[in-house]
CSV table of C-alpha atoms in Angstrom, one decimal:
chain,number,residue,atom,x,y,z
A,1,UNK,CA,-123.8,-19.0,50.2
A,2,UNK,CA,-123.5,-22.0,52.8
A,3,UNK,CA,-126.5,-24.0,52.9
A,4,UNK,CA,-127.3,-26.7,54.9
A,5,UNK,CA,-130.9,-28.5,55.0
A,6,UNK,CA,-132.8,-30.2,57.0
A,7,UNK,CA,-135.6,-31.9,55.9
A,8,UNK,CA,-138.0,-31.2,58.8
A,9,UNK,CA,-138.7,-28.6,61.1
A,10,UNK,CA,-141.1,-30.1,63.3
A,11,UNK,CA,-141.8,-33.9,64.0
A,12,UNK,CA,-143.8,-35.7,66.1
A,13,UNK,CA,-143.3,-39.3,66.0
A,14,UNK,CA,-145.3,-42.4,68.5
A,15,UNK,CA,-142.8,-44.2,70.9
A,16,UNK,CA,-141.6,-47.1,69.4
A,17,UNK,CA,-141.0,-45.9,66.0
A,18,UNK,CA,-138.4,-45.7,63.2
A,19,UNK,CA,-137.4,-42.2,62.8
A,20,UNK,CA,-135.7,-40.9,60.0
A,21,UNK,CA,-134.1,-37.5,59.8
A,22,UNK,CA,-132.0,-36.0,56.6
A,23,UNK,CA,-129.5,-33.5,56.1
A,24,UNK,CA,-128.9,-32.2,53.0
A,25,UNK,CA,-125.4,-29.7,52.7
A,26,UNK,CA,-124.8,-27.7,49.0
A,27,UNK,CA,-121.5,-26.8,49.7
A,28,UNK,CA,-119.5,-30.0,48.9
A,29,UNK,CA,-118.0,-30.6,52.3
A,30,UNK,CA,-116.6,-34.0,53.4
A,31,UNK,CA,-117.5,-34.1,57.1
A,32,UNK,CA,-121.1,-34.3,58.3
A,33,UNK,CA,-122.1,-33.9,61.8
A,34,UNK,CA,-125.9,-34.9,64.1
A,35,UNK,CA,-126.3,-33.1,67.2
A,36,UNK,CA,-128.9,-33.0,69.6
A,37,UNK,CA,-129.6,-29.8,71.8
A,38,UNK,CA,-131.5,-30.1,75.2
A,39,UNK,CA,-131.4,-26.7,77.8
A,40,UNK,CA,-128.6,-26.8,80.1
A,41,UNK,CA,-126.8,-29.5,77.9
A,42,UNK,CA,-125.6,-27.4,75.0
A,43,UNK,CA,-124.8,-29.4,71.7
A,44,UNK,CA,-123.9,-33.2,71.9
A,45,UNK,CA,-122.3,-34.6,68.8
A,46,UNK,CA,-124.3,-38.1,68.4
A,47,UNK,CA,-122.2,-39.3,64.8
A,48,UNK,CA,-119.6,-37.9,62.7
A,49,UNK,CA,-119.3,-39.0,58.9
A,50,UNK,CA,-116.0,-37.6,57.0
A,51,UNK,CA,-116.8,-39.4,53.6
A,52,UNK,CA,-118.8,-40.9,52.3
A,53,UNK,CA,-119.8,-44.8,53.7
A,54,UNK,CA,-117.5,-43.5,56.6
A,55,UNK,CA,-119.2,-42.9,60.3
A,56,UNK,CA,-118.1,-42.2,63.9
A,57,UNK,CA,-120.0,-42.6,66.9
A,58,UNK,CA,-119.6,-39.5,68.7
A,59,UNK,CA,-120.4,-38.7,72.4
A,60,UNK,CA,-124.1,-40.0,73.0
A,61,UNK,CA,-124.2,-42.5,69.9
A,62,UNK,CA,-126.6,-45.3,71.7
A,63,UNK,CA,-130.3,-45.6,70.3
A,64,UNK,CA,-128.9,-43.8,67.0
A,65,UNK,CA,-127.5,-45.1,63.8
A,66,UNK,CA,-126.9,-43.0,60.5
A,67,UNK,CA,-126.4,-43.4,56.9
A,68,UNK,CA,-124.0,-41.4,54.3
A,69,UNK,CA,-124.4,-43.4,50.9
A,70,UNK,CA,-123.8,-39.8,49.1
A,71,UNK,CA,-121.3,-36.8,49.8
A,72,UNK,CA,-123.8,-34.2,50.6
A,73,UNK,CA,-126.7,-36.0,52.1
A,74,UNK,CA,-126.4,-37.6,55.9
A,75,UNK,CA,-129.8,-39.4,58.0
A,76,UNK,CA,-130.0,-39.9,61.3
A,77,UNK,CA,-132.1,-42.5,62.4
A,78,UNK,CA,-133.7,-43.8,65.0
A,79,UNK,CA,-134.3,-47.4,65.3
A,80,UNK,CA,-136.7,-47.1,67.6
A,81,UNK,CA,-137.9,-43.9,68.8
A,82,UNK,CA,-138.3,-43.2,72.9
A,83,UNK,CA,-139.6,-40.4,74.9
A,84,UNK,CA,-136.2,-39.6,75.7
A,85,UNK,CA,-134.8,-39.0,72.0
A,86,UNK,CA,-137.5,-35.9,72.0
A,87,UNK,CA,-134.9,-32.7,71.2
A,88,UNK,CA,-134.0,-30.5,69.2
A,89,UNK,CA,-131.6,-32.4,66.1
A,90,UNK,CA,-128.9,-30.5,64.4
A,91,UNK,CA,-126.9,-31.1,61.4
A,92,UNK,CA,-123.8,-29.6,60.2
A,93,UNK,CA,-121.1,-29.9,58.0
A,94,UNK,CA,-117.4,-28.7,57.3
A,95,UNK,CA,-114.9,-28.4,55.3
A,96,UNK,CA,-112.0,-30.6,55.7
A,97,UNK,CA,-109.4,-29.7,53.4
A,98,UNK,CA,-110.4,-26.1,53.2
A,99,UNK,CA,-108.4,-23.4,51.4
A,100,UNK,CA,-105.2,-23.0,50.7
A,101,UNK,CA,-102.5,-22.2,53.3
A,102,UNK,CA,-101.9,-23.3,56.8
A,103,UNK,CA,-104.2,-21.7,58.6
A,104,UNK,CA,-107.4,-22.9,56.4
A,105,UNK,CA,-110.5,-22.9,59.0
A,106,UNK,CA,-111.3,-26.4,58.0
A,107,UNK,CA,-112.9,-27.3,61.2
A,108,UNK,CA,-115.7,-24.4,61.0
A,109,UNK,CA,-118.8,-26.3,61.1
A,110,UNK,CA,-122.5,-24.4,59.3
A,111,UNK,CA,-125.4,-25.5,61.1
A,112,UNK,CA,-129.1,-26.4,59.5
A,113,UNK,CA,-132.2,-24.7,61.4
A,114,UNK,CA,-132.8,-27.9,63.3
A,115,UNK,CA,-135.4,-30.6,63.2
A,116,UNK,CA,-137.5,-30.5,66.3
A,117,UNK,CA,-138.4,-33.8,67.2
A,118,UNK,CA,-141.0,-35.3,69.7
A,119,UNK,CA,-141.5,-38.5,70.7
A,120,UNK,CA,-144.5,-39.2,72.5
B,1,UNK,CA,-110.7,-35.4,75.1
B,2,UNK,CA,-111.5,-31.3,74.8
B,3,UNK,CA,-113.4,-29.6,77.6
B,4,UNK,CA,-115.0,-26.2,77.3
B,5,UNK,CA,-116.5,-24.5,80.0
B,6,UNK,CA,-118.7,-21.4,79.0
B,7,UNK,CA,-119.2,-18.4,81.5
B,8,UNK,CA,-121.8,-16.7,82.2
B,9,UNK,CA,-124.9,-18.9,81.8
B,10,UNK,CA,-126.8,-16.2,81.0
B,11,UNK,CA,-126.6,-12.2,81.0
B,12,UNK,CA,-128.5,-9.2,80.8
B,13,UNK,CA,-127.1,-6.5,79.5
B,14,UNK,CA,-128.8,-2.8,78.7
B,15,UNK,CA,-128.5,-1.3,75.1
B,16,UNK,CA,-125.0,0.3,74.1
B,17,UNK,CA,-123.6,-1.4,77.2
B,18,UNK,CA,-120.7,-4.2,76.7
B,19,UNK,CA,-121.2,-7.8,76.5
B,20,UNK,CA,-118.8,-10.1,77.8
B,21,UNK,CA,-118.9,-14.2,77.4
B,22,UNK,CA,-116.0,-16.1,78.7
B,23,UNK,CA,-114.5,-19.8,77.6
B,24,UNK,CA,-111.7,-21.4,78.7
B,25,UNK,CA,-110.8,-24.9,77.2
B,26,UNK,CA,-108.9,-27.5,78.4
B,27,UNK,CA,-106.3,-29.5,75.5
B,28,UNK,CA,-103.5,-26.9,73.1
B,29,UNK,CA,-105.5,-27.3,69.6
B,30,UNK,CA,-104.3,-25.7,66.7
B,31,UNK,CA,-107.2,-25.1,64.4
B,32,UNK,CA,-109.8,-22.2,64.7
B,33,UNK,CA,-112.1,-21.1,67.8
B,34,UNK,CA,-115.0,-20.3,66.4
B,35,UNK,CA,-118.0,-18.2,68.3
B,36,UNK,CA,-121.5,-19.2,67.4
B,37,UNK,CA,-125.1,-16.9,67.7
B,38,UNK,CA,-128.4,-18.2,68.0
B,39,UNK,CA,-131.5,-17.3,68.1
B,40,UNK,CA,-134.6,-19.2,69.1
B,41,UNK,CA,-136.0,-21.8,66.5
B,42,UNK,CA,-132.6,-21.4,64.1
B,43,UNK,CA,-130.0,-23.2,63.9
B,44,UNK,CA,-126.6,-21.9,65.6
B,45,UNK,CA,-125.1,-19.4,63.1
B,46,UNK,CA,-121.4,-18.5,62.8
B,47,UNK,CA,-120.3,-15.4,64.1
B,48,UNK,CA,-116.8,-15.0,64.1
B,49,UNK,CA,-113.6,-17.1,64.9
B,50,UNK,CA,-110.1,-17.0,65.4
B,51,UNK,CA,-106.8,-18.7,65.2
B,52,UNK,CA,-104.7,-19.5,68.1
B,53,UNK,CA,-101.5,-17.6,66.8
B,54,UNK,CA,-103.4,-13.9,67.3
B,55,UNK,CA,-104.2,-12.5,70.2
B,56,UNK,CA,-107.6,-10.6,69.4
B,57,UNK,CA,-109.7,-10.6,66.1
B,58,UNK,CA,-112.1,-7.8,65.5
B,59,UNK,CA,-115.4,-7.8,63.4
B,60,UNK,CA,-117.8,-4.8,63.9
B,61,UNK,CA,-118.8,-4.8,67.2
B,62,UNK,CA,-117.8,-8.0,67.9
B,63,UNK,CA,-114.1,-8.9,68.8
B,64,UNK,CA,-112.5,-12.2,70.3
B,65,UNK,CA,-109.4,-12.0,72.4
B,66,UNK,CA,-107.6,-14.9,72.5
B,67,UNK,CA,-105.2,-16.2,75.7
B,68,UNK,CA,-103.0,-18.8,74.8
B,69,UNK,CA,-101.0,-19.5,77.4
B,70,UNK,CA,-104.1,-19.2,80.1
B,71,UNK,CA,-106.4,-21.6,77.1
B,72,UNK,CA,-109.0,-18.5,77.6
B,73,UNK,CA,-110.7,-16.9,75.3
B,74,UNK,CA,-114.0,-14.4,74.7
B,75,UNK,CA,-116.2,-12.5,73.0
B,76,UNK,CA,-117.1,-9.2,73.7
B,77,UNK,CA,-120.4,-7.4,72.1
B,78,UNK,CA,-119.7,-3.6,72.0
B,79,UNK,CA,-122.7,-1.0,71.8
B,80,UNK,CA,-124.8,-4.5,72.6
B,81,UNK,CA,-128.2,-3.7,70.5
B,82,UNK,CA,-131.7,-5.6,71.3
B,83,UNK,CA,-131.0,-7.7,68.1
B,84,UNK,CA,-128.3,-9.0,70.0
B,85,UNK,CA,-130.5,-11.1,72.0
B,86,UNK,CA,-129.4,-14.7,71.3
B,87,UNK,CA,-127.7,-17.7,73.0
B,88,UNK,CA,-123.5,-17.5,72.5
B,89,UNK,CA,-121.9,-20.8,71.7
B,90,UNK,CA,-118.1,-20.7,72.0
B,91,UNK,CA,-115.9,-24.0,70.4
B,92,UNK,CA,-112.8,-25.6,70.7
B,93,UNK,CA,-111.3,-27.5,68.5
B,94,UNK,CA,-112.0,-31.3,69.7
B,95,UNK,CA,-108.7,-33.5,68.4
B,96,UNK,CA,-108.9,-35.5,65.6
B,97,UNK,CA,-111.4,-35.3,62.4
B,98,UNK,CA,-112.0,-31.8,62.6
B,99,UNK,CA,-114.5,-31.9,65.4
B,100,UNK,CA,-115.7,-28.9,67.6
B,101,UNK,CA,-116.4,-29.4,71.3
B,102,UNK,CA,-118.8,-26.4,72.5
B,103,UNK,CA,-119.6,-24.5,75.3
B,104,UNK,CA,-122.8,-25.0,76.9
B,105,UNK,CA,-124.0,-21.9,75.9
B,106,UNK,CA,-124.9,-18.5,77.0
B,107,UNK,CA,-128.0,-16.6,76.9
B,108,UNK,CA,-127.8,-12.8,76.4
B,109,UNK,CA,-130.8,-10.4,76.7
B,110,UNK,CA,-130.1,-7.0,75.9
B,111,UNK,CA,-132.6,-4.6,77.3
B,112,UNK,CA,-134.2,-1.8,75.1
C-alpha cells in the first residue's frame, strides 16, 4: 500500500526559528512534492524534487529551502520561521515513470496526513 | 502555466441526493485528472481520476465525466452518504515534471 510519512503532526515553533519538516515516501517514487494548505487558498506547491540532489522552486518558494540527499526522504525547511509560515504542510510524492503503456498515471500524486505547523 | 477553477465552494447536499463539483482548466494536458477527498486533519486522499481520451470513468458511486473540447470536467457523488462529508480537490495536470495544479477546493456536507 502507498505510504507517505510525515514526521509531525503538530508543531509549534517561536518566530525566528529553524524549522525542519521530513517526509518520508515507501513506495520508491522519484518526484517529491511540499505544499502548504491555508482556507480559501487550496494547495500551493512551495518545491518540487524529481531525484535525488534535484529541486524546483515551485509557486510560493521564498522563506523555504529543502533538502533530498536520499530517494525516499525530502525536508522542508525553514530558515527562519515567521508568523506567516503557520499552515498546514503537505508532502507528496509520484511516480514518474509509472507502468507500462502510454497511458501510465505517472503524475498521480499520494499525500501524507500533514504537518500542522505554528509559528508564534 | 495551468489554471483550475473549482465550482461550487461549498455544498450541502441531503443523503441519497446527488453531488455535483465542477472544474474547468485552462492549458490541453495529456496526463491524468485526478479527483482528490479529504477530510479534516488527513491528508488529501485519492479518489478517482481519469484520462483525457474518455469521456466518463465510473467507480461506485462516484463517476467523472470528462469534456475535452470545453477543458471541463466533474465529479458527481450518487446516493451522497453522511460519510461523504469532505473537502473535493479536482487537478490538472500542471506542464512539465509531472506536476498537479489543483482546484481550490470544495466543501461538501451531506445531511443525515
Amino acid at each position: 500500500d502507498v505510504k507517505v510519512t510525515q514526521s509531525s503532526r503538530y508543531l509549534v515553533k517561536r518566530t525566528g526559528e529553524k524549522v525542519f519538516l521530513e517526509c518520508v515516501q515507501d513506495m520508491d517514487h522519484e518526484n517529491m512534492f511540499w505544499y502548504r494548505q491555508d482556507p480559501g487558498l487550496g494547495l500551493r506547491l512551495i518545491y518540487f524534487s524529481y531525484d535525488v540532489k534535484m529541486k524546483e522552486k515551485g509557486d510560493i518558494p521564498e522563506g523555504y529551502s529543502v533538502s533530498r540527499e536520499k530517494k525516499e526522504r525530502f525536508s522542508l525547511i525553514l530558515e527562519s520561521a515567521s508568523t506567516n509560515q503557520t499552515s498546514m504542510y503537505l508532502c507528496a510524492s509520484s511516480n514518474q515513470l509509472g507502468t507500462s503503456g502510454n497511458w501510465a498515471p505517472k503524475n498521480i500524486q499520494y499525500f501524507g496526513a500533514g504537518t500542522r505547523l505554528s509559528v508564534l | 502555466q495551468q489554471q483550475v477553477k473549482q465550482s461550487p465552494q461549498s455544498l450541502i447536499v441531503q443523503k441519497g441526493g446527488i453531488s455535483i463539483i465542477n472544474c474547468a482548466y485552462e492549458n490541453t494536458a495529456f496526463d491524468y485528472f485526478p479527483w482528490y477527498q479529504q477530510f479534516p486533519g488527513k491528508g488529501p486522499a485519492l479518489l478517482i481520476a481519469i484520462r483525457p481520451d474518455v469521456s466518463e470513468k465510473k467507480e461506485g458511486r462516484f463517476t467523472i465525466s470528462f469534456n475535452k473540447s470545453a477543458k471541463q470536467f466533474s465529479l458527481h457523488i450518487m446516493d451522497s452518504q453522511p460519510g461523504d462529508s469532505a473537502t473535493y480537490f479536482c487537478a490538472a495536470p500542471g506542464g512539465s515534471n509531472y506536476k498537479l495544479t489543483f482546484g481550490k477546493g470544495t466543501l461538501l456536507t451531506v445531511n443525515p
